[in-house]
C-alpha positions as a printed Julia matrix, in Angstrom:
228×3 Matrix{Float64}:
  19.6    12.38   18.64
  20.17   15.36   16.08
  16.92   17.6    16.01
  17.95   19.26   12.89
  14.42   18.24   11.51
  15.38   20.69    8.33
  17.74   17.51    6.87
  14.53   15.09    7.21
  13.09   14.27    3.85
   9.3    14.52    3.42
   7.44   10.92    3.66
   4.2     9.51    3.36
   1.93   10.55    0.2
   3.86   13.55    0.21
   7.11   12.15   -0.64
   5.85   10.23   -3.52
   4.14   13.47   -5.67
   5.05   17.2    -6.62
   4.52   19.65   -3.53
   2.49   21.46   -5.62
   0.01   18.78   -5.65
   0.35   18.27   -1.96
  -0.76   21.61   -1.43
  -3.63   21.43   -3.53
  -4.92   18.81   -2.01
  -4.59   20.19    1.32
  -6.12   23.5     0.33
  -9.21   21.74   -1.07
  -9.78   19.99    2.2
 -10.78   21.7     5.54
  -8.04   22.39    7.76
  -9.2    20.92   11.49
  -7.11   21.31   14.19
  -6.59   18.55   16.75
  -5.72   18.03   20.36
  -3.38   15.11   21.86
  -5.61   12.4    22.48
  -8.29   12.94   20.21
  -9.89   10.57   18.37
 -10.25   11.43   14.5
 -11.88    8.23   13.01
 -13.44    5.54   14.72
 -13.41    2.11   13.93
 -16.95    0.95   12.76
 -18.34    4.54   11.53
 -19.06    5.01    7.89
 -16.51    6.01    5.38
 -16.52    9.31    2.83
 -14.27   11.24    3.76
  -9.89   11.08    3.69
  -7.98   13.27    5.72
  -4.49   14.64    5.23
  -1.79   14.73    7.79
  -0.38   17.91    7.8
   0.77   18.28   11.63
   1.0    16.12   14.3
   1.54   12.21   14.66
  -1.27    9.64   14.63
  -1.83    6.03   15.8
  -4.08    3.59   14.11
  -5.28    1.31   16.55
  -7.7    -2.1    16.34
 -10.04   -2.65   18.94
 -11.62   -5.55   20.26
 -15.33   -5.19   21.18
 -13.5    -6.2    24.8
 -12.0    -3.15   24.87
  -8.22   -4.58   24.25
  -6.46   -2.67   21.54
  -3.55   -2.73   19.07
  -1.52   -0.56   17.51
  -1.64   -0.98   13.76
  -0.05    1.86   12.41
   1.97    5.1    13.36
   1.25    8.2    10.54
   2.65   11.56   10.43
   2.59   14.54    8.02
   2.41   13.79    4.35
   0.01   10.16    5.43
  -3.39    9.74    4.31
  -6.01    8.78    6.48
  -8.97    7.2     5.51
  -8.3     6.22    2.07
  -9.77    2.69    2.42
 -13.22    3.31    3.19
 -13.01    6.24    1.47
 -12.49    4.24   -1.88
 -14.47    1.01   -1.01
 -17.7     2.55    1.22
 -16.75   -0.37    3.94
 -16.94    1.08    7.46
 -13.76    2.3     9.11
 -11.46   -0.62   10.4
  -9.73    1.1    12.71
  -9.73    4.01   15.14
  -7.15    7.2    14.65
  -6.18    9.04   17.29
  -3.68   11.79   17.74
  -0.66   11.38   20.0
  -0.04   14.65   19.78
  -1.5    18.52   18.84
  -1.45   18.95   15.08
  -3.99   19.5    11.74
  -5.31   17.7     9.38
  -6.98   18.81    5.96
 -10.31   17.08    5.42
 -11.74   15.85    2.25
 -15.45   14.22    0.98
 -13.74   10.8    -0.3
 -15.38   11.56   -4.0
 -13.41   14.76   -4.21
 -10.59   13.41   -3.24
 -10.5    11.27   -6.01
 -11.31   13.56   -8.51
  -8.79   15.73   -7.52
  -6.19   12.53   -7.77
  -7.32   12.05  -11.04
  -7.0    15.64  -12.09
  -3.93   16.06  -11.03
  -2.76   12.84  -12.62
  -1.82   11.09   -9.3
  -3.42    7.66   -9.35
  -0.42    5.58  -10.18
   1.45    7.53   -6.72
  -1.61    6.82   -4.57
  -1.95    2.79   -5.98
   1.73    2.88   -4.93
   1.07    4.55   -1.52
  -1.79    1.81   -0.69
   0.74   -0.81   -1.89
   3.34    0.5     0.76
   0.75    0.25    3.28
   0.09   -3.35    2.74
   3.63   -4.29    2.68
   3.65   -2.63    6.31
   1.3    -4.42    7.7
   2.71   -7.48    6.58
   5.8    -6.43    8.46
   4.31   -5.69   11.25
   2.43   -9.25   11.77
   5.36  -11.06   11.33
   7.14   -8.73   14.23
   4.58   -9.45   16.25
   4.81  -12.91   16.0
   8.72  -13.35   15.9
  10.37  -10.52   17.42
  11.41  -10.05   21.25
   9.88   -7.35   23.22
  13.05   -4.69   23.2
  13.03   -5.66   19.4
   9.41   -4.75   18.93
   9.59   -1.6    21.13
  12.54    0.08   19.44
  11.17   -0.34   15.84
   8.2     1.27   17.76
  10.21    4.28   18.87
  12.24    4.28   15.42
   9.0     4.44   13.71
   7.54    7.17   15.91
  10.08    9.18   15.44
  10.28    8.91   11.85
   6.41    9.57   11.37
   7.42   13.33   13.22
   8.24   14.49    9.44
  10.79   17.31    8.38
   9.1    20.46   10.11
   8.5    18.85   13.59
  10.9    21.09   15.95
  10.88   17.67   18.45
  10.8    14.42   16.51
  12.93   12.42   19.3
  10.14   13.41   21.75
   7.24   10.89   21.98
   4.33   12.02   23.77
   3.65    8.38   24.96
   3.06    6.87   28.46
   4.95    3.64   29.15
   1.38    2.61   29.9
   0.85    3.53   26.14
   3.58    2.06   24.65
   2.78   -1.55   26.38
  -0.24   -1.29   25.13
   0.19   -0.66   21.69
   2.32   -3.4    21.4
  -0.46   -5.96   23.18
   1.97   -5.92   26.29
   1.28   -4.93   29.69
   3.4    -2.11   31.05
   5.49   -4.57   33.31
   6.84   -6.36   30.01
   8.45   -2.77   28.74
   9.41   -1.44   31.84
  12.67   -3.72   32.05
  13.82   -2.83   28.65
  13.41    1.32   29.44
  15.01    0.82   32.42
  17.71   -0.5    30.78
  17.95    2.09   28.19
  18.02    4.72   30.73
  20.76    3.53   32.63
  22.97    3.16   29.47
  21.93    7.0    28.07
  19.8     6.02   25.24
  16.76    7.33   26.62
  15.52   10.09   28.84
  11.85    8.9    30.65
   9.44   11.63   32.05
   5.68   11.29   33.13
   3.68   10.55   29.81
   6.82   11.19   27.54
  10.05    9.26   26.06
  13.1    11.38   24.75
  15.27    9.57   22.41
  18.78   10.58   22.97
  20.38    8.19   20.51
  18.04    6.09   18.04
  20.94    4.35   16.34
  22.37    3.16   19.38
  18.93    1.85   20.91
  18.0     0.13   17.31
  21.33   -1.56   17.46
  21.17   -2.7    21.32
  17.78   -4.57   21.01
  19.31   -6.61   18.0
  17.02   -4.75   15.32
  18.38   -4.14   12.03
  16.88   -0.95   10.26
  17.0     0.22    6.9
């Protein structure tokens, strides 16, 4: 898979607004680095803050009281995190954790809303939020109807896409087989045969706690998935 990250477009909220507007939003926040596996927001906590993802991929996870977790979404550079709780004042509906090292810019929700108004970004923000709602509907359908291979391929493709244009190794995913399975609400034994088949076909390279995608188009095609 090509590592020419300069050819990849910006994504998320950043892709909907002028570059200068994104830069101003980031500059008004507090830039904070994070480590891999670090939790940035916790399910059930009070809102009041919005995070702008500047670098590194993140996972949005819903957890049941018994400890079971399910991946709801993958976010990356250009995305907003926590804008729902920031606008309605309700507790966080999910946990956000870092997949890899990176950084965010943290803004109080009121300051973020004020900047959005001053920069004339209200319609862009509405479009971004609606896009997330549509994404969640598609995710629910996949959980109910797609095969394990198709769901895993879609997750991996989403992780690669979320890396953003400046990531040095978008095809390298810092998640173990256990984490990939858990993200889909499955046990490791459900995804191991799929990954072994892809490895034998030269589509992926597997290491401890890491997956490297060698041919994303062939991987998606082999799973029966059709992505735009």
